[in-house]
Coordinates of C-alpha atoms and ligand atoms in Angstrom, one line a residue:
M248 CA 0.0 0.0 0.0
L249 CA 2.9 2.4 0.8
S250 CA 5.4 3.2 -1.9
S251 CA 9.1 2.5 -1.1
R252 CA 9.5 6.3 -0.9
Q253 CA 6.9 6.6 1.8
R254 CA 8.3 3.6 3.6
R255 CA 11.7 5.4 3.7
A256 CA 10.1 8.5 4.9
L257 CA 8.3 6.6 7.6
R258 CA 11.6 4.9 8.6
L259 CA 13.2 8.3 8.9
A260 CA 10.4 9.6 11.1
L261 CA 10.5 6.5 13.3
H262 CA 14.3 6.8 13.6
F263 CA 13.9 10.3 15.0
I264 CA 10.9 9.4 17.2
A265 CA 12.6 6.4 18.7
P266 CA 14.5 8.3 21.5
Y267 CA 11.1 9.6 22.7
R268 CA 9.3 6.2 22.8
W269 CA 7.8 6.8 26.2
Q270 CA 6.3 10.1 25.2
A271 CA 5.1 8.4 22.0
L272 CA 3.6 5.6 24.0
G273 CA 1.8 8.1 26.2
A274 CA 0.5 9.9 23.2
L275 CA -0.7 6.7 21.7
L276 CA -2.5 5.8 24.9
A277 CA -4.2 9.1 25.1
L278 CA -5.1 8.8 21.5
I279 CA -6.8 5.4 22.0
V280 CA -8.5 6.6 25.2
T281 CA -10.0 9.7 23.5
A282 CA -11.0 7.7 20.4
G283 CA -12.7 5.1 22.6
I284 CA -14.5 7.8 24.6
T285 CA -15.7 9.5 21.5
L286 CA -17.0 6.3 20.1
S287 CA -18.7 5.3 23.3
M288 CA -20.6 8.6 23.2
G289 CA -22.8 6.9 20.5
Q290 CA -23.9 4.3 23.1
G291 CA -24.5 7.2 25.5
I292 CA -26.8 8.9 22.9
R293 CA -28.7 5.6 22.4
L294 CA -29.2 5.2 26.2
L295 CA -30.2 8.9 26.5
V296 CA -32.8 8.7 23.7
D297 CA -34.2 5.2 24.5
Q298 CA -34.1 5.3 28.3
G299 CA -34.1 9.0 29.2
F300 CA -36.5 10.6 26.7
M301 CA -38.6 7.6 25.7
T302 CA -39.2 6.3 29.2
R303 CA -39.7 9.8 30.4
S304 CA -37.8 8.9 33.6
P305 CA -35.9 11.8 35.2
H306 CA -33.8 9.4 37.3
L307 CA -32.5 7.6 34.3
L308 CA -31.9 10.9 32.5
N309 CA -29.8 12.1 35.5
Q310 CA -27.8 8.9 35.4
S311 CA -27.2 9.2 31.7
I312 CA -26.2 12.8 31.9
G313 CA -23.9 12.1 34.8
L314 CA -22.2 9.4 32.8
F315 CA -22.0 11.8 29.8
L316 CA -20.3 14.5 31.9
L317 CA -17.8 11.9 33.2
L318 CA -17.0 10.9 29.7
V319 CA -16.5 14.6 28.7
L320 CA -14.0 15.0 31.6
G321 CA -12.1 12.0 30.4
L322 CA -12.2 13.2 26.9
A323 CA -10.9 16.6 27.9
A324 CA -8.0 15.2 29.9
G325 CA -7.1 12.7 27.2
T326 CA -7.2 15.4 24.5
F327 CA -5.0 17.6 26.6
A328 CA -2.4 14.8 27.0
R329 CA -2.7 13.8 23.3
F330 CA -2.3 17.3 22.0
Y331 CA 0.6 18.2 24.2
L332 CA 2.6 15.0 23.8
V333 CA 2.1 14.8 20.0
S334 CA 3.0 18.4 19.4
W335 CA 6.0 18.1 21.8
I336 CA 7.3 15.0 19.9
G337 CA 6.9 16.9 16.6
E338 CA 8.8 19.9 17.7
R339 CA 11.4 17.8 19.5
C340 CA 12.0 15.6 16.5
V341 CA 12.4 18.5 14.1
A342 CA 14.8 20.2 16.4
D343 CA 16.8 17.0 16.4
I344 CA 16.6 16.7 12.6
R345 CA 17.7 20.2 12.1
R346 CA 20.7 19.8 14.4
Q347 CA 21.7 16.5 12.9
V348 CA 21.4 17.7 9.3
F349 CA 23.4 20.8 10.1
N350 CA 26.1 18.8 12.0
H351 CA 26.4 16.6 9.0
L352 CA 26.6 19.5 6.5
I353 CA 29.2 21.4 8.3
Y354 CA 31.7 18.6 8.0
L355 CA 30.9 17.8 4.4
H356 CA 33.6 18.3 1.8
P357 CA 33.5 21.7 0.1
G358 CA 33.1 20.1 -3.3
F359 CA 29.6 19.1 -2.3
Y360 CA 28.5 22.7 -2.3
E361 CA 29.6 23.1 -5.9
G362 CA 26.9 20.7 -7.0
N363 CA 24.3 21.9 -4.5
R364 CA 23.3 25.5 -4.1
S365 CA 23.6 26.4 -0.4
S366 CA 20.3 28.4 -0.6
E367 CA 18.5 25.2 -1.7
I368 CA 20.0 23.3 1.2
Q369 CA 18.9 26.1 3.5
S370 CA 15.3 25.7 2.3
R371 CA 15.5 22.0 3.0
L372 CA 16.6 22.8 6.5
T373 CA 13.7 25.2 7.0
A374 CA 10.8 24.4 4.7
D375 CA 11.2 20.7 4.6
T376 CA 11.7 20.3 8.3
T377 CA 8.7 22.4 9.0
L378 CA 6.7 20.1 6.8
L379 CA 8.0 17.1 8.7
Q380 CA 7.1 18.8 11.9
S381 CA 3.5 19.3 10.9
V382 CA 3.4 15.6 10.0
I383 CA 5.0 14.3 13.2
G384 CA 3.4 16.9 15.3
S385 CA -0.2 16.7 14.0
S386 CA -0.9 14.8 10.8
L387 CA 0.4 11.5 12.1
S388 CA -1.7 11.7 15.2
L389 CA -4.7 12.9 13.1
F390 CA -4.1 9.9 10.8
L391 CA -4.0 7.4 13.7
R392 CA -7.0 9.0 15.5
N393 CA -9.2 9.1 12.4
A394 CA -8.1 5.6 11.4
L395 CA -9.1 4.4 14.8
M396 CA -12.4 6.3 14.5
V397 CA -13.1 4.7 11.1
I398 CA -12.4 1.2 12.2
G399 CA -14.1 1.6 15.6
G400 CA -17.0 3.4 14.0
I401 CA -17.6 0.7 11.4
V402 CA -17.4 -2.0 14.1
L403 CA -20.0 -0.2 16.2
L404 CA -22.1 0.4 13.2
F405 CA -22.2 -3.3 12.6
I406 CA -23.1 -3.9 16.2
T407 CA -25.8 -1.3 16.1
N408 CA -27.4 -2.3 12.8
P409 CA -25.8 -4.8 10.4
K410 CA -28.2 -4.2 7.6
L411 CA -27.6 -0.5 7.3
T412 CA -23.9 -1.0 7.7
S413 CA -23.7 -3.0 4.5
I414 CA -24.5 0.2 2.7
V415 CA -21.3 1.7 4.2
V416 CA -19.3 -1.4 3.2
V417 CA -20.5 -1.2 -0.4
A418 CA -19.8 2.5 -0.6
L419 CA -16.3 2.1 0.8
P420 CA -14.5 1.1 -2.4
L421 CA -16.4 3.8 -4.3
V422 CA -15.0 6.3 -1.9
L423 CA -11.5 4.9 -1.7
A424 CA -10.7 4.6 -5.4
P425 CA -11.0 8.3 -6.3
I426 CA -9.2 9.3 -3.1
L427 CA -6.2 7.2 -4.1
I428 CA -6.1 8.5 -7.6
F429 CA -6.3 12.1 -6.6
G430 CA -3.9 11.5 -3.7
R431 CA -1.2 10.4 -6.1
R432 CA -1.6 13.5 -8.3
V433 CA -1.5 15.8 -5.3
R434 CA 1.7 14.1 -4.2
S435 CA 3.7 14.6 -7.4
L436 CA 2.5 18.2 -7.7
S437 CA 3.5 18.8 -4.1
R438 CA 7.1 17.9 -4.8
L439 CA 7.2 20.3 -7.7
S440 CA 5.6 23.0 -5.6
Q441 CA 8.3 22.6 -3.0
D442 CA 11.0 22.9 -5.5
R443 CA 9.5 26.1 -6.9
I444 CA 9.4 27.6 -3.4
A445 CA 13.0 26.7 -3.0
D446 CA 13.7 28.6 -6.3
V447 CA 12.0 31.7 -4.9
G448 CA 14.1 31.5 -1.7
S449 CA 17.4 31.2 -3.4
Y450 CA 16.6 34.0 -5.9
V451 CA 15.9 36.4 -3.1
C452 CA 19.0 35.4 -1.2
E453 CA 21.3 35.9 -4.2
T454 CA 19.8 39.2 -5.3
L455 CA 19.6 40.8 -1.9
G456 CA 23.1 39.6 -1.1
Q457 CA 24.4 41.6 -4.1
I458 CA 22.1 44.6 -3.6
K459 CA 24.8 47.2 -4.5
T460 CA 25.7 45.6 -7.7
V461 CA 22.0 45.2 -8.6
Q462 CA 21.3 48.9 -8.0
A463 CA 24.6 50.1 -9.5
Y464 CA 23.7 48.5 -12.8
N465 CA 20.0 49.5 -12.5
H466 CA 19.2 45.8 -12.8
Q467 CA 16.0 46.1 -10.7
A468 CA 13.6 45.9 -13.6
Q469 CA 15.1 42.7 -14.9
D470 CA 15.2 41.3 -11.4
E471 CA 11.6 42.2 -10.9
Q472 CA 10.7 40.3 -14.0
R473 CA 12.8 37.3 -13.2
F474 CA 11.5 37.1 -9.7
A475 CA 7.9 37.5 -10.9
G476 CA 8.6 34.5 -13.2
T477 CA 9.8 32.4 -10.3
V478 CA 6.9 33.4 -8.0
E479 CA 4.3 32.9 -10.7
A480 CA 5.8 29.5 -11.5
A481 CA 5.4 28.6 -7.9
F482 CA 1.9 29.9 -7.8
D483 CA 1.0 27.9 -11.0
T484 CA 2.2 24.7 -9.5
A485 CA 0.5 25.4 -6.3
R486 CA -2.7 26.2 -8.1
K487 CA -2.6 22.9 -9.9
R488 CA -2.1 21.1 -6.6
I489 CA -5.0 23.0 -5.0
V490 CA -7.3 22.1 -7.9
Q491 CA -6.5 18.4 -7.4
R492 CA -6.9 18.7 -3.7
A493 CA -10.2 20.6 -3.9
W494 CA -11.5 17.8 -6.2
L495 CA -10.3 15.3 -3.7
I496 CA -12.1 16.9 -0.8
T497 CA -15.3 17.5 -2.8
L498 CA -15.4 14.0 -3.9
V499 CA -15.0 12.7 -0.4
I500 CA -17.8 14.9 0.9
V501 CA -20.2 14.0 -1.9
L502 CA -19.6 10.3 -1.7
V503 CA -19.4 9.9 2.0
L504 CA -22.4 12.2 2.9
G505 CA -24.4 10.8 0.0
A506 CA -24.0 7.3 1.5
V507 CA -25.0 8.7 4.9
G508 CA -28.2 10.2 3.3
V509 CA -29.1 6.8 1.9
M510 CA -28.6 5.2 5.3
L511 CA -30.8 7.8 7.0
W512 CA -33.5 7.1 4.6
V513 CA -33.4 3.3 5.0
G514 CA -33.0 3.6 8.8
G515 CA -35.9 6.2 9.0
M516 CA -38.1 3.7 7.2
D517 CA -37.1 1.0 9.8
V518 CA -37.9 3.3 12.7
I519 CA -41.3 4.1 11.2
A520 CA -42.0 0.4 10.8
G521 CA -40.8 -0.2 14.4
R522 CA -38.0 -2.5 13.5
I523 CA -35.4 -0.4 15.3
T524 CA -35.6 2.1 18.2
G525 CA -35.1 5.8 17.8
G526 CA -32.0 5.5 20.0
E527 CA -30.5 3.0 17.7
L528 CA -31.0 5.3 14.7
A529 CA -29.6 8.2 16.6
A530 CA -26.5 6.2 17.6
F531 CA -26.3 5.0 14.0
V532 CA -26.4 8.5 12.6
F533 CA -23.8 9.6 15.1
Y534 CA -21.5 6.8 14.1
S535 CA -22.0 7.4 10.4
L536 CA -21.2 11.0 10.9
I537 CA -18.0 10.1 12.8
V538 CA -17.0 7.6 10.2
G539 CA -17.8 10.1 7.4
S540 CA -15.9 13.0 8.9
A541 CA -13.0 10.7 9.9
F542 CA -12.8 9.5 6.3
G543 CA -12.8 13.1 5.1
T544 CA -10.0 14.0 7.4
L545 CA -8.2 10.9 6.6
S546 CA -8.1 11.7 2.9
E547 CA -6.8 15.1 3.6
V548 CA -4.2 13.8 6.0
I549 CA -3.0 11.3 3.5
G550 CA -2.4 14.1 1.1
E551 CA -0.3 15.8 3.8
L552 CA 1.6 12.7 4.6
Q553 CA 2.4 12.3 0.9
R554 CA 3.7 15.8 0.8
A555 CA 5.9 15.0 3.8
A556 CA 7.2 11.9 2.2
G557 CA 8.9 14.1 -0.4
A558 CA 10.3 16.4 2.3
A559 CA 11.6 13.4 4.4
E560 CA 13.2 12.0 1.3
R561 CA 15.1 15.2 0.6
I562 CA 16.2 15.4 4.2
A563 CA 17.3 11.8 4.2
E564 CA 19.2 12.5 1.0
L565 CA 21.1 15.3 2.7
L566 CA 21.8 13.2 5.8
Q567 CA 23.1 10.4 3.6
S568 CA 25.3 12.4 1.3
P569 CA 28.7 10.9 2.0
N570 CA 31.7 12.9 3.2
E571 CA 34.4 12.4 0.6
I572 CA 37.1 14.0 2.8
Q573 CA 37.7 11.7 5.7
A574 CA 40.4 10.0 7.7
P575 CA 40.8 6.4 6.7
S576 CA 38.7 4.2 9.0
T577 CA 41.7 2.0 9.8
D578 CA 45.4 2.9 10.1
K579 CA 44.8 6.5 10.6
A580 CA 48.1 8.4 10.8
R581 CA 48.8 10.8 13.6
L582 CA 50.6 14.1 13.6
P583 CA 52.8 15.3 16.5
Q584 CA 51.4 18.0 18.7
R585 CA 53.3 20.7 16.8
V586 CA 54.5 19.9 13.3
S587 CA 57.7 21.6 12.0
G588 CA 55.8 22.6 8.9
E589 CA 57.6 20.6 6.2
L590 CA 55.6 20.0 3.1
A591 CA 56.2 17.8 0.1
L592 CA 54.0 17.8 -3.0
Q593 CA 54.6 14.8 -5.3
G594 CA 53.3 14.5 -8.8
L595 CA 50.2 16.4 -7.9
R596 CA 47.4 16.4 -10.4
F597 CA 43.9 17.8 -9.7
S598 CA 40.8 18.9 -11.5
Y599 CA 37.7 20.4 -9.9
P600 CA 34.7 18.0 -9.9
S601 CA 32.7 20.5 -11.9
R602 CA 35.4 20.7 -14.6
P603 CA 36.9 17.2 -14.7
E604 CA 38.5 17.6 -18.2
R605 CA 40.8 20.4 -17.2
F606 CA 43.6 20.0 -14.6
A607 CA 43.8 23.0 -12.3
I608 CA 47.0 21.5 -10.9
D609 CA 48.9 19.5 -13.5
G610 CA 51.8 17.5 -12.3
L611 CA 53.3 19.6 -9.5
D612 CA 56.4 18.6 -7.5
L613 CA 57.5 20.9 -4.8
H614 CA 59.3 20.6 -1.5
V615 CA 58.8 23.3 1.2
R616 CA 61.3 23.2 4.0
A617 CA 60.2 23.7 7.6
G618 CA 60.3 27.4 8.5
E619 CA 60.8 28.5 4.9
T620 CA 58.9 31.4 3.4
L621 CA 57.9 30.5 -0.2
A622 CA 56.2 33.0 -2.5
L623 CA 53.9 31.7 -5.2
V624 CA 53.6 33.9 -8.2
G625 CA 51.9 33.4 -11.6
P626 CA 49.2 34.8 -13.7
S627 CA 45.6 34.6 -12.4
G628 CA 44.1 31.1 -13.0
A629 CA 47.5 29.5 -12.6
G630 CA 46.3 27.3 -9.8
K631 CA 47.7 29.1 -6.8
S632 CA 44.6 29.2 -4.7
T633 CA 43.7 25.7 -5.8
L634 CA 47.0 24.6 -4.3
F635 CA 46.0 26.1 -1.0
D636 CA 42.7 24.2 -1.2
L637 CA 44.6 21.0 -1.6
L638 CA 46.9 21.7 1.3
L639 CA 43.9 22.3 3.5
R640 CA 42.4 19.1 2.2
F641 CA 39.3 20.7 0.9
Y642 CA 39.8 18.4 -2.0
D643 CA 41.9 15.3 -2.6
P644 CA 44.1 15.2 -5.7
Q645 CA 43.3 12.7 -8.4
Q646 CA 47.0 11.8 -8.7
G647 CA 50.1 12.2 -6.5
Q648 CA 50.1 13.2 -2.9
I649 CA 50.9 15.8 -0.4
L650 CA 53.1 14.9 2.6
L651 CA 52.8 17.0 5.8
E652 CA 55.6 16.1 8.1
G653 CA 56.2 13.0 6.1
Q654 CA 52.5 11.8 6.4
A655 CA 50.2 11.7 3.4
L656 CA 47.3 14.1 3.9
T657 CA 44.8 11.4 2.8
Q658 CA 45.9 9.2 5.7
L659 CA 45.1 12.0 8.2
D660 CA 42.0 13.3 9.8
P661 CA 41.1 16.6 8.0
Q662 CA 40.7 18.3 11.3
D663 CA 44.2 17.3 12.3
V664 CA 45.5 18.7 9.0
R665 CA 43.7 22.0 9.3
R666 CA 44.9 22.5 12.8
C667 CA 48.4 23.0 11.3
F668 CA 47.4 25.8 9.0
A669 CA 46.3 29.4 9.4
L670 CA 44.7 30.8 6.2
V671 CA 44.1 34.3 5.0
S672 CA 42.0 33.7 1.9
Q673 CA 41.7 35.8 -1.2
S674 CA 38.4 37.2 -0.2
P675 CA 38.6 37.6 3.6
A676 CA 35.5 35.9 5.1
L677 CA 34.1 37.7 8.1
F678 CA 31.0 36.7 10.0
F679 CA 28.0 38.4 11.5
G680 CA 29.2 39.3 15.0
S681 CA 31.6 41.6 16.8
V682 CA 35.1 42.5 15.7
E683 CA 36.5 40.6 18.6
E684 CA 34.5 37.4 17.8
N685 CA 35.7 37.6 14.3
I686 CA 39.4 37.8 15.3
R687 CA 38.9 35.0 17.9
Y688 CA 37.2 32.8 15.3
G689 CA 40.0 30.2 15.2
N690 CA 41.0 30.4 18.8
P691 CA 38.0 31.1 21.1
L692 CA 40.2 30.7 24.3
A693 CA 42.6 33.5 23.5
T694 CA 42.9 36.2 26.1
R695 CA 42.0 39.8 25.4
E696 CA 45.7 40.7 25.3
Q697 CA 46.4 38.1 22.7
V698 CA 43.6 39.4 20.6
E699 CA 44.9 42.9 20.7
D700 CA 48.4 41.7 20.1
A701 CA 47.3 40.0 16.9
A702 CA 45.4 43.0 15.9
R703 CA 48.4 45.2 16.4
T704 CA 50.6 43.0 14.4
A705 CA 48.1 43.0 11.6
H706 CA 47.8 46.8 11.9
A707 CA 44.2 46.6 12.7
H708 CA 44.3 47.8 16.3
D709 CA 44.1 51.5 15.5
F710 CA 41.2 51.4 13.1
I711 CA 39.3 49.0 15.4
L712 CA 39.6 51.6 18.2
Q713 CA 38.1 54.1 15.9
L714 CA 35.0 52.0 15.3
P715 CA 31.9 53.0 17.3
D716 CA 32.3 50.3 19.9
G717 CA 35.9 49.3 19.4
Y718 CA 36.4 45.6 19.6
Q719 CA 32.7 45.1 20.4
T720 CA 31.5 46.8 17.2
H721 CA 29.1 44.5 15.5
L722 CA 29.7 43.7 11.8
G723 CA 26.9 42.9 9.4
D724 CA 26.8 39.8 7.2
G725 CA 30.2 39.1 5.7
G726 CA 31.9 42.0 7.6
L727 CA 29.5 44.6 6.1
G728 CA 30.6 48.0 7.4
L729 CA 34.3 47.7 6.8
S730 CA 36.5 48.5 3.8
G731 CA 38.2 45.8 1.9
G732 CA 41.6 46.7 3.4
Q733 CA 40.1 46.7 7.0
R734 CA 38.6 43.3 6.4
Q735 CA 41.9 41.9 5.2
R736 CA 43.6 43.2 8.2
L737 CA 41.1 41.5 10.5
A738 CA 41.5 38.3 8.6
I739 CA 45.3 38.5 9.1
A740 CA 44.8 39.1 12.8
R741 CA 42.6 36.1 13.0
A742 CA 45.2 33.9 11.2
L743 CA 47.9 35.2 13.6
L744 CA 45.8 34.4 16.6
V745 CA 45.6 30.7 15.9
D746 CA 49.4 30.5 15.9
A747 CA 49.6 27.6 13.5
P748 CA 52.9 26.3 12.3
I749 CA 52.0 26.9 8.6
L750 CA 50.7 30.2 7.4
L751 CA 48.9 30.4 4.1
L752 CA 48.4 34.0 2.7
D753 CA 46.4 34.2 -0.5
E754 CA 47.1 37.7 -1.9
A755 CA 46.5 38.7 1.7
T756 CA 47.8 42.2 1.1
S757 CA 46.1 42.9 -2.3
A758 CA 43.3 45.1 -0.9
L759 CA 45.6 47.1 1.3
D760 CA 46.4 50.7 0.6
A761 CA 50.1 51.5 0.2
Q762 CA 50.4 52.7 3.8
S763 CA 49.1 49.7 5.6
E764 CA 50.7 47.4 3.0
H765 CA 54.0 49.0 4.0
L766 CA 53.3 48.5 7.7
I767 CA 52.3 44.9 7.2
Q768 CA 55.4 44.3 5.2
Q769 CA 57.4 45.4 8.1
A770 CA 55.5 43.0 10.4
L771 CA 55.9 40.1 8.0
P772 CA 59.3 38.9 9.2
R773 CA 57.7 38.6 12.7
L774 CA 54.8 36.7 11.3
M775 CA 56.9 34.4 9.3
H776 CA 59.4 33.8 12.1
N777 CA 59.3 30.2 13.2
R778 CA 56.6 29.4 10.7
T779 CA 56.5 27.8 7.3
T780 CA 54.8 30.4 5.1
L781 CA 53.3 30.1 1.7
V782 CA 52.3 33.4 0.3
I783 CA 50.6 34.1 -2.9
A784 CA 51.9 37.4 -3.8
H785 CA 51.4 40.2 -6.3
R786 CA 53.8 42.7 -4.8
L787 CA 57.5 42.8 -5.1
A788 CA 58.1 43.7 -1.4
T789 CA 56.4 40.5 -0.4
V790 CA 58.1 38.5 -3.0
K791 CA 61.5 39.8 -2.0
N792 CA 60.9 38.9 1.6
A793 CA 60.6 35.2 0.6
D794 CA 63.4 32.7 0.8
R795 CA 62.4 31.3 -2.5
I796 CA 59.9 32.1 -5.2
A797 CA 57.9 29.5 -7.1
V798 CA 56.5 30.5 -10.5
M799 CA 53.3 28.7 -11.5
D800 CA 51.5 28.7 -14.9
Q801 CA 48.5 26.6 -16.0
G802 CA 48.8 24.3 -13.0
K803 CA 52.5 23.6 -13.4
L804 CA 55.5 24.7 -11.5
I805 CA 57.7 26.3 -14.2
A806 CA 60.6 27.7 -12.1
I807 CA 61.8 28.1 -8.6
G808 CA 64.5 30.3 -7.2
T809 CA 65.4 33.7 -5.8
H810 CA 64.3 37.0 -7.4
Q811 CA 67.7 37.6 -9.0
Q812 CA 67.9 34.0 -10.4
L813 CA 64.4 34.1 -11.8
I814 CA 64.7 37.6 -13.3
A815 CA 67.7 36.3 -15.3
S816 CA 66.4 32.8 -16.1
N817 CA 62.6 32.9 -16.4
A818 CA 60.8 34.9 -19.1
L819 CA 57.4 34.6 -17.4
Y820 CA 58.7 35.8 -14.1
A821 CA 60.6 38.6 -15.8
R822 CA 57.4 39.7 -17.5
L823 CA 55.4 39.5 -14.3
A824 CA 58.0 41.4 -12.4
A825 CA 58.1 44.1 -15.0
L826 CA 54.3 44.4 -15.2
Q827 CA 53.2 43.9 -11.7
F828 CA 56.0 44.8 -9.5
S829 CA 57.4 47.9 -11.2
E830 CA 54.8 50.2 -10.0
Q831 CA 55.6 49.5 -6.3
E832 CA 59.3 49.5 -7.0
G833 CA 59.1 53.0 -8.3
R834 CA 57.3 54.2 -5.2
Ligands
ADP1123 N1 35.5 25.8 -7.7 C1 36.1 25.6 -8.9 N2 35.5 24.8 -9.9 C2 36.0 24.7 -11.1 N3 37.1 25.3 -11.5 C3 37.7 26.2 -10.7 C4 37.2 26.3 -9.3 N4 38.1 27.2 -8.7 C5 39.0 27.5 -9.6 N5 38.8 26.9 -10.8 C6 39.7 27.0 -12.0 O1 40.9 26.4 -11.6 C7 42.0 27.2 -12.2 C8 42.9 27.7 -11.1 O2 42.2 28.6 -10.3 P1 42.9 29.3 -9.1 O3 43.6 28.3 -8.3 O4 41.8 30.1 -8.3 O5 43.9 30.3 -9.7 P2 44.8 31.4 -9.1 O6 44.6 31.5 -7.6 O7 46.2 31.1 -9.4 O8 44.4 32.7 -9.7 C9 41.3 28.3 -13.0 O9 41.3 27.9 -14.3 C10 39.9 28.4 -12.4 O10 39.0 28.8 -13.4
MG1124 MG1 43.6 32.9 -6.5

């Protein structure tokens, strides 16, 4: 009856409910009790009509009403427990799911995010989990309750009057068939609808994130149009789904209540003929209404459950996406507490997963001595930043290997590897939060003095003090509110604070003005002291500070040596030097 997809969804739900089995048991109990009480009300009605009204005995009426009030109390208490427990489980499970998905995502290899837009993932974390929450926190219990009502109601109908009940039994397949057909259509449209909504979310995220570019190029009109397209597509899909669902509900009502009408007519004839009592008919009508409305709810809930099956599947997909960058499960190598910083790259060949045909690193051999400062130069696109990605084990090379302290990176835990590096990336990444939190990012235990020390060395201290709240100044998303050079200096301070044996600077001084560049240049010897430093450099001053210079082009190492040696022997370096370094030299 369930598709394999729904079974998988159900398994996922059960997996997350399992830790709360006692609460779930309590909810189930409350559910059964309330359903039982509701059903027994029918018998109460029969007694009330036949013994209270028909016998005209106030004593019996008192008794019946007393029983009725008792049942109401039980129903109220049971409903409270059911509602509270079921909603609690729903919220609790979704909190667990969100945490588990996030905890999985945050360790996942960066290559994963090239094939999956992060905005789409974000919508899975919010929209899909909300859908699941509504299922676990209400639909599932509605489903169980109404299923119980239908089953119990039909049993009691049979007990009350088998002849009338046969009408229900005949009508049942007539009701079920269209429900199943429309349910299937609703399900496939729901999935589409979800995807469309995700499209809307990611479009907003992207456009608003680049608001200055949007406005600078007067791109609003085009954006309005494109956004309208996305929204209308979402509306269109939703409308189709609604149509199917409206038909579903209408059909259920017509078929179910039509059957009830027929029963009333047949039963009414029996009462008139004296074959059954009025109380019996009243109870019968009560049960038919319960069964009818339970059926209606059931069909709606099934639609909801089908919608959630899609959501659960997408969440399961996320949870099961494998992490490609991991330590080997057996024979994991270990690094000493503090590595000396020696690096060896051997026959390295790497292409990005999105562009497998082109090697970004193409047969690279390089040995970096402990404590050495190595400058990497080369035209843009040469593969310099990619090399850093490989060192940090964001990707594993297709061929060759990188040895850190004599150990192959692929044999190491990525977290162990990354502890050895401090990175200042090409586009300094700051986070929403205070200046101090941003500097402390890699070393939350650092003292205030250490933070300020790092900021001083990075020549950030002075400008930080001029910010409205100094170190406590809050930065917007991505460090909004700072200039490019200021961001870069914060990023440098952050890298200094982690005090890692290997420092990776990716054009770390490119956005600095001449003045701060000069200051940082003076600090560089102190930064590089006792550290292995790889610096991707565009400025002669940085390059000249290095022990050796490696020239890269098209993923290959084409020359290595000192400035003087390379100027004399390497045409590309001579050209780069003439073009890129001359302007600073003349300064
Ligand atoms: N995420 C990526 N996916 C596919 N190709 C990439 C990616 N990042 C960089 N590349 C490509 O790899 C090559 C090397 O890039 P990169 O290492 O950033 O160069 P550099 O830092 O030397 O300017 C370029 O051709 C670039 O287009
Ligand atoms: Mg680069």
